[in-house]
Coordinates of C-alpha atoms and ligand atoms in Angstrom, one line a residue:
M1 CA -32.6 24.1 -11.1
E2 CA -29.6 25.7 -9.5
E3 CA -26.5 23.6 -9.0
P4 CA -27.8 20.9 -6.6
L5 CA -24.4 19.8 -5.2
I6 CA -23.5 21.3 -1.9
E7 CA -21.1 24.2 -2.3
R8 CA -18.0 22.8 -0.6
M9 CA -18.0 19.7 -2.8
R10 CA -18.3 21.5 -6.2
V11 CA -14.5 21.5 -6.8
Y12 CA -14.5 17.7 -6.8
G13 CA -17.0 17.5 -9.7
E14 CA -15.1 15.9 -12.6
T15 CA -12.0 13.9 -11.9
I16 CA -9.0 13.7 -14.2
F17 CA -9.1 9.9 -14.0
A18 CA -12.4 9.8 -15.9
E19 CA -11.0 12.1 -18.5
M20 CA -7.8 10.1 -19.0
T21 CA -9.7 6.8 -19.1
R22 CA -12.0 8.2 -21.8
L23 CA -9.0 9.5 -23.8
A24 CA -7.2 6.2 -23.4
M25 CA -10.3 4.3 -24.7
E26 CA -10.8 6.7 -27.7
T27 CA -7.2 6.3 -28.8
G28 CA -6.6 2.6 -28.0
S29 CA -3.9 3.7 -25.6
V30 CA -2.0 1.5 -23.1
N31 CA -3.5 2.8 -19.9
L32 CA -0.9 3.3 -17.2
G33 CA -3.1 5.9 -15.6
Q34 CA -5.2 3.6 -13.5
G35 CA -3.7 1.8 -10.5
F36 CA -5.2 -1.7 -10.8
P37 CA -3.5 -5.0 -11.8
D38 CA -4.4 -6.7 -15.1
T39 CA -3.9 -10.2 -13.6
D40 CA -6.0 -11.9 -10.9
G41 CA -5.3 -12.6 -7.2
P42 CA -4.6 -16.1 -5.8
R43 CA -6.8 -18.9 -7.1
S44 CA -7.8 -20.1 -3.6
L45 CA -9.1 -16.6 -2.8
L46 CA -11.3 -16.5 -6.0
E47 CA -12.6 -20.0 -5.4
G48 CA -13.1 -19.4 -1.7
A49 CA -15.4 -16.5 -2.6
S50 CA -17.4 -18.4 -5.2
R51 CA -17.8 -21.3 -2.9
R52 CA -19.2 -19.1 -0.1
V53 CA -21.7 -17.5 -2.4
L54 CA -22.9 -20.9 -3.6
E55 CA -23.0 -22.2 0.0
G56 CA -25.4 -19.4 0.9
V57 CA -23.3 -16.8 2.6
N58 CA -25.5 -14.1 1.1
Q59 CA -27.3 -12.2 3.9
Y60 CA -26.1 -9.3 6.0
P61 CA -22.9 -10.1 7.9
P62 CA -22.5 -8.6 11.4
G63 CA -22.0 -4.8 11.1
P64 CA -18.4 -4.9 12.5
G65 CA -17.5 -7.7 10.0
R66 CA -17.2 -11.4 10.1
P67 CA -15.3 -12.5 13.2
E68 CA -13.1 -14.8 11.1
L69 CA -11.8 -11.8 9.2
R70 CA -11.3 -9.6 12.2
Q71 CA -9.4 -12.4 13.8
A72 CA -7.2 -13.0 10.7
V73 CA -6.4 -9.2 10.6
S74 CA -5.5 -9.3 14.3
R75 CA -3.2 -12.2 13.7
Y76 CA -1.3 -10.8 10.8
R77 CA -0.8 -7.4 12.5
A78 CA 0.6 -9.2 15.5
R79 CA 2.8 -11.6 13.4
H80 CA 4.2 -8.9 11.1
Y81 CA 4.5 -5.9 13.4
G82 CA 3.9 -7.0 17.0
I83 CA 0.7 -4.9 17.1
E84 CA -1.9 -6.6 19.4
L85 CA -5.5 -5.8 18.4
D86 CA -8.6 -7.2 20.1
P87 CA -10.5 -8.6 17.1
D88 CA -13.8 -7.6 18.7
S89 CA -13.3 -4.0 19.6
E90 CA -10.1 -2.9 17.7
V91 CA -10.7 -4.3 14.2
Y92 CA -13.7 -3.2 12.1
I93 CA -14.4 -4.3 8.5
T94 CA -15.4 -1.7 5.9
V95 CA -16.3 -1.5 2.2
G96 CA -12.7 -1.1 1.2
A97 CA -10.2 1.3 2.7
T98 CA -12.2 4.0 1.0
A99 CA -15.2 3.6 3.3
G100 CA -12.8 3.4 6.3
I101 CA -11.3 6.7 5.3
A102 CA -14.7 8.3 4.7
A103 CA -16.1 7.1 8.0
A104 CA -13.0 8.1 9.9
M105 CA -12.9 11.7 8.6
L106 CA -16.7 12.1 9.3
A107 CA -16.3 10.6 12.7
L108 CA -13.1 12.3 13.9
V109 CA -12.9 15.7 12.2
E110 CA -15.1 18.4 13.7
R111 CA -16.1 21.3 11.5
G112 CA -13.2 23.7 11.3
D113 CA -10.6 21.2 12.5
E114 CA -7.4 21.1 10.6
V115 CA -5.9 17.9 9.2
I116 CA -2.3 17.8 8.1
V117 CA -1.8 15.8 4.9
F118 CA 1.3 15.1 2.9
E119 CA 0.9 16.2 -0.8
P120 CA 0.8 14.7 -3.4
M121 CA -2.2 12.9 -1.8
Y122 CA -4.6 10.2 -2.6
D123 CA -7.7 11.9 -4.0
S124 CA -10.3 10.7 -1.4
Y125 CA -8.5 12.4 1.5
A126 CA -9.1 15.9 0.2
A127 CA -12.7 15.2 -0.6
M128 CA -13.6 13.5 2.7
I129 CA -11.8 16.1 4.9
T130 CA -13.9 18.7 3.0
L131 CA -17.1 16.8 3.3
A132 CA -16.5 16.5 7.1
G133 CA -16.1 20.3 7.2
G134 CA -12.4 20.1 8.0
V135 CA -9.5 22.1 6.6
R136 CA -6.4 20.7 5.0
R137 CA -2.9 21.8 5.8
S138 CA -0.6 20.2 3.3
V139 CA 3.1 19.4 3.7
T140 CA 4.8 18.9 0.4
L141 CA 6.9 15.8 -0.4
R142 CA 9.8 16.6 -2.7
P143 CA 12.5 14.5 -4.3
D144 CA 15.6 14.5 -2.2
A145 CA 18.5 15.9 -4.1
V146 CA 20.8 13.0 -3.2
S147 CA 18.5 9.9 -3.0
G148 CA 15.8 10.9 -5.5
R149 CA 13.1 9.6 -3.2
F150 CA 10.3 11.9 -2.1
T151 CA 10.5 13.1 1.5
F152 CA 9.4 16.1 3.7
D153 CA 11.1 18.8 5.6
P154 CA 10.5 18.3 9.3
E155 CA 10.4 22.1 9.8
E156 CA 7.5 22.3 7.3
L157 CA 5.7 19.6 9.2
R158 CA 6.1 21.4 12.5
A159 CA 5.1 24.7 11.0
A160 CA 1.8 23.2 9.7
V161 CA 0.6 22.6 13.3
G162 CA -1.8 25.2 14.7
P163 CA -4.4 25.5 17.5
R164 CA -7.1 23.8 15.4
T165 CA -5.0 20.9 14.3
R166 CA -6.8 17.6 15.0
M167 CA -5.1 15.0 12.9
V168 CA -2.1 14.0 10.8
L169 CA -2.9 11.8 7.9
V170 CA -0.1 9.5 6.8
N171 CA 0.0 7.2 3.8
S172 CA 3.0 4.9 3.7
P173 CA 3.9 3.2 1.4
H174 CA 2.8 6.4 -0.4
N175 CA 0.6 6.7 -3.5
P176 CA 1.6 8.4 -5.8
T177 CA 5.3 8.9 -5.0
G178 CA 6.2 5.3 -3.9
T179 CA 7.9 6.6 -0.8
V180 CA 8.1 4.3 2.1
F181 CA 8.6 6.4 5.2
T182 CA 11.7 5.5 7.2
P183 CA 11.7 5.0 11.0
D184 CA 13.3 8.5 11.3
E185 CA 10.6 10.1 9.2
L186 CA 7.9 8.4 11.2
E187 CA 9.5 9.5 14.4
E188 CA 9.3 13.1 13.2
I189 CA 5.6 12.6 12.6
A190 CA 5.1 10.8 15.9
R191 CA 6.8 13.6 17.8
V192 CA 4.5 16.2 16.4
C193 CA 1.5 14.0 17.3
R194 CA 2.6 13.4 20.8
E195 CA 3.6 17.0 21.5
H196 CA 0.3 18.4 20.2
D197 CA -1.9 15.5 21.3
L198 CA -3.0 14.8 17.7
I199 CA -4.8 11.8 16.2
A200 CA -2.8 10.0 13.5
F201 CA -4.6 8.4 10.7
T202 CA -2.6 5.9 8.6
D203 CA -3.5 4.5 5.2
E204 CA -1.4 1.3 4.9
V205 CA -3.1 -0.3 1.9
Y206 CA 0.3 -0.9 0.3
E207 CA 1.8 -2.4 3.4
F208 CA 3.1 -5.5 1.7
L209 CA 4.2 -3.8 -1.5
T210 CA 7.6 -2.5 -0.5
F211 CA 10.7 -3.2 -2.6
D212 CA 14.4 -3.9 -2.2
G213 CA 13.9 -5.4 1.2
R214 CA 12.6 -2.1 2.7
P215 CA 10.4 -2.8 5.7
H216 CA 7.0 -1.2 6.2
V217 CA 6.8 0.3 9.7
P218 CA 3.3 1.1 11.0
L219 CA 3.3 4.4 12.8
A220 CA 1.3 2.8 15.6
T221 CA 4.5 0.8 16.6
L222 CA 6.3 4.0 17.6
P223 CA 6.4 5.1 21.3
G224 CA 3.2 6.8 22.4
M225 CA 1.5 6.2 19.1
R226 CA -0.7 3.1 19.5
E227 CA -3.3 4.9 21.6
R228 CA -3.7 7.8 19.1
T229 CA -3.4 6.0 15.8
V230 CA -6.3 4.7 13.6
S231 CA -5.2 2.7 10.5
V232 CA -6.8 1.3 7.4
S233 CA -5.7 -1.4 5.1
S234 CA -7.5 -3.6 2.6
V235 CA -7.6 -6.7 0.4
G236 CA -7.4 -4.8 -2.9
K237 CA -3.7 -4.2 -3.1
M238 CA -2.7 -7.0 -0.8
F239 CA -4.2 -9.7 -3.1
A240 CA -4.6 -7.8 -6.4
V241 CA -8.4 -7.8 -6.2
T242 CA -9.0 -4.0 -6.2
G243 CA -12.7 -4.6 -7.1
W244 CA -13.4 -6.5 -4.0
K245 CA -13.7 -3.4 -1.7
T246 CA -13.1 -5.2 1.5
G247 CA -11.0 -3.2 4.1
W248 CA -10.4 -2.9 7.8
V249 CA -10.0 -0.1 10.3
M250 CA -7.7 -0.8 13.2
G251 CA -6.8 1.0 16.4
P252 CA -7.7 1.5 20.0
E253 CA -11.3 0.9 21.0
P254 CA -12.4 4.6 21.4
L255 CA -11.2 5.5 17.9
V256 CA -12.5 2.4 16.2
S257 CA -15.8 2.8 18.0
A258 CA -16.1 6.4 16.7
V259 CA -15.6 5.2 13.2
R260 CA -18.1 2.4 13.7
T261 CA -20.8 4.9 14.9
V262 CA -20.6 6.7 11.6
N263 CA -20.0 3.7 9.3
Q264 CA -23.0 1.8 10.5
F265 CA -25.1 4.5 8.7
L266 CA -22.9 4.7 5.6
T267 CA -22.8 1.1 4.5
F268 CA -23.7 -0.8 7.7
S269 CA -21.7 -3.9 6.6
A270 CA -19.5 -5.2 3.8
N271 CA -19.8 -8.3 1.6
G272 CA -19.8 -11.3 3.9
A273 CA -18.8 -14.1 1.4
L274 CA -15.7 -12.1 0.4
Q275 CA -14.8 -11.5 4.0
L276 CA -14.6 -15.2 4.7
A277 CA -12.5 -15.8 1.6
V278 CA -10.2 -12.9 2.5
A279 CA -9.8 -14.4 6.0
D280 CA -8.5 -17.7 4.6
A281 CA -6.1 -15.9 2.2
I282 CA -4.7 -13.8 5.0
D283 CA -3.9 -17.0 6.8
G284 CA -2.8 -19.1 3.9
E285 CA -1.4 -17.1 1.0
W286 CA 1.8 -15.4 2.2
E287 CA 3.8 -17.0 -0.5
W288 CA 1.6 -15.5 -3.1
V289 CA 2.0 -12.1 -1.4
A290 CA 5.8 -12.4 -1.4
A291 CA 5.8 -13.5 -5.1
Q292 CA 3.6 -10.6 -6.0
R293 CA 6.0 -8.2 -4.2
A294 CA 9.0 -9.6 -6.1
A295 CA 7.1 -9.5 -9.4
L296 CA 6.1 -5.8 -8.8
Q297 CA 9.7 -4.9 -8.0
G298 CA 10.7 -6.3 -11.4
K299 CA 7.9 -4.3 -13.1
R300 CA 9.0 -1.1 -11.3
D301 CA 12.5 -1.6 -12.7
R302 CA 11.2 -2.5 -16.2
L303 CA 9.0 0.6 -16.4
A304 CA 11.5 3.0 -14.7
S305 CA 14.3 2.1 -17.0
G306 CA 12.0 2.3 -20.0
L307 CA 10.8 5.7 -19.0
A308 CA 14.3 6.9 -18.5
A309 CA 15.3 5.6 -22.0
A310 CA 12.3 7.5 -23.4
G311 CA 13.7 10.7 -21.9
F312 CA 11.9 11.2 -18.6
E313 CA 13.7 11.8 -15.4
V314 CA 12.4 9.0 -13.2
N315 CA 12.0 9.4 -9.4
V316 CA 12.7 6.6 -7.0
S317 CA 9.8 4.4 -6.1
E318 CA 10.2 2.2 -3.0
G319 CA 6.8 0.6 -3.0
T320 CA 3.2 0.7 -4.3
Y321 CA 2.0 0.4 -7.9
F322 CA 3.4 3.8 -9.0
V323 CA 6.4 5.7 -10.2
M324 CA 6.6 9.5 -10.8
A325 CA 8.3 10.8 -13.9
D326 CA 9.5 14.4 -14.6
I327 CA 8.7 15.7 -18.0
R328 CA 11.1 18.7 -18.0
P329 CA 14.1 16.9 -19.6
L330 CA 11.7 16.3 -22.6
G331 CA 11.3 20.0 -22.9
F332 CA 7.8 20.3 -21.4
G333 CA 6.5 22.2 -18.4
S334 CA 2.9 21.2 -18.0
G335 CA 2.1 17.7 -17.0
L336 CA -1.6 18.4 -17.6
D337 CA -0.9 19.3 -21.2
V338 CA 1.4 16.3 -21.7
A339 CA -1.1 13.9 -20.1
R340 CA -3.8 15.2 -22.4
A341 CA -1.5 14.9 -25.5
L342 CA 0.0 11.5 -24.8
P343 CA -2.9 9.2 -25.7
A344 CA -3.2 10.6 -29.2
G345 CA 0.5 11.4 -29.6
A346 CA 2.1 8.3 -28.2
G347 CA -0.8 5.8 -27.5
V348 CA -0.1 5.8 -23.7
A349 CA -2.1 7.3 -20.8
A350 CA -0.7 8.5 -17.5
V351 CA -2.1 10.8 -14.8
P352 CA -0.8 14.4 -14.3
A353 CA 0.4 14.5 -10.8
Q354 CA -0.7 18.0 -10.1
V355 CA -4.2 16.8 -9.3
F356 CA -2.8 15.2 -6.2
Y357 CA -1.5 18.6 -4.8
D358 CA -3.0 21.5 -3.0
H359 CA 0.0 23.5 -4.2
Q360 CA -0.5 22.4 -7.8
E361 CA 2.7 24.1 -9.1
E362 CA 4.7 21.7 -6.9
G363 CA 3.5 18.8 -9.1
A364 CA 3.0 20.6 -12.5
H365 CA 6.0 18.8 -14.2
L366 CA 5.2 15.3 -12.9
L367 CA 3.3 12.3 -14.4
R368 CA 2.2 9.3 -12.4
F369 CA 2.7 5.9 -14.2
A370 CA 1.3 2.6 -12.9
F371 CA 3.5 -0.5 -13.3
C372 CA 1.0 -3.1 -11.9
K373 CA 0.5 -4.4 -15.5
R374 CA 1.7 -7.5 -17.4
D375 CA 5.3 -7.2 -18.7
E376 CA 4.2 -7.2 -22.3
V377 CA 1.9 -4.3 -21.6
L378 CA 4.7 -2.3 -19.9
D379 CA 7.0 -3.1 -22.8
E380 CA 4.4 -1.9 -25.3
A381 CA 4.0 1.3 -23.4
V382 CA 7.7 1.9 -23.3
S383 CA 8.2 1.2 -27.0
R384 CA 5.4 3.6 -27.8
L385 CA 6.9 6.3 -25.6
T386 CA 10.4 5.7 -27.0
A387 CA 9.0 6.1 -30.6
W388 CA 7.1 9.2 -29.6
H389 CA 10.3 10.7 -28.1
G390 CA 12.2 9.7 -31.3
R391 CA 9.7 11.6 -33.4
G392 CA 10.7 14.7 -31.4
A393 CA 7.9 14.1 -28.9
Ligands
PLP401 C1 -6.3 2.0 -3.7 C2 -6.1 2.9 -2.5 C3 -7.2 3.0 -1.5 C4 -8.5 2.3 -1.7 O1 -8.6 1.1 -1.2 P1 -9.9 0.2 -1.4 O2 -9.8 -0.9 -0.4 O3 -10.0 -0.2 -2.8 O4 -11.1 1.1 -1.1 C5 -6.9 3.8 -0.4 N1 -5.8 4.4 -0.3 C6 -4.8 4.4 -1.2 C7 -3.6 5.2 -1.0 C8 -5.0 3.7 -2.4 O5 -4.0 3.7 -3.3

């Protein structure tokens, strides 16, 4: 049989994550490649889910999601950001943010439409824009010479807009760079959206994982943006249960309704017992969220200083689970080669950042490390990397 996969999806065949995970397992490496925590979410959340399953919440929930969760989402968005969402028509529950992203691209991007994305980018954006028949126009985030945080050149953003541009996709706090867009950066994006009448799609799954007191500002709160912005967030990063795959799409009714039209034939609905447990946690576990944020900030510092001691140049991470490290001070040029050599050489796994870029040369010298791990795991990784560096890498 000829290659059965449709042509435009063939480039997405084998992901680097699978390869790195396999290498990590073969070598007994500390795996800082994958972005999931190695400790559990709040106890009440876990017990709430088990209780609901035993109580018999095991049949299809309503397609748009349990009203309890839609209302809880509407409440926290109002409380934290002043965004008013009608829980019935402006909040829609999906199988993780991933399904929300997929449904939104398939629902909103017409064949041949262009979508502006910031690279490096989360891997599902590229694949879903392609599956929808859209075309990416990527704007590169680069470390600022002074601050060391990744940011974009507003000129480059404006130059990316063309007659077929339909959407700007914004992920802040940003995976993999850790950048949290400032109000000024968001205003640059908002201006482009308003001037060219574009849809904004925002991925805010790390909304509560910002550090050093930095606020997360949803793009929808900027002037003229609410009516054109559709957003996703999810329980995975909020409560450290990445396997739960329960997310929500938020925005004005016409945009959410478009997403629903597609999603009802993708997954129809998401796990109902989990939705009820998540609704309770959203209302009752803010102290846990604050404590998690503080703990992660400490982990960022722990790993960043360890990587610097091991010879990497470490970029500034303002949020998320990740920090980017430059391998050039160690005398290397190819992150792909280093990432492939690290498990056997050092006993540590990381992800070569170039896989997150359309312009791969922009990220060739960067590795992404995840710090959402127990302190002793981070310390072990650092001591292995330091020893590896000491042996002349
Ligand atoms: C983890 C992650 C997601 C996926 O969220 P799920 O709710 O697990 O589907 C989406 N976007 C970004 C940027 C992520 O890091």
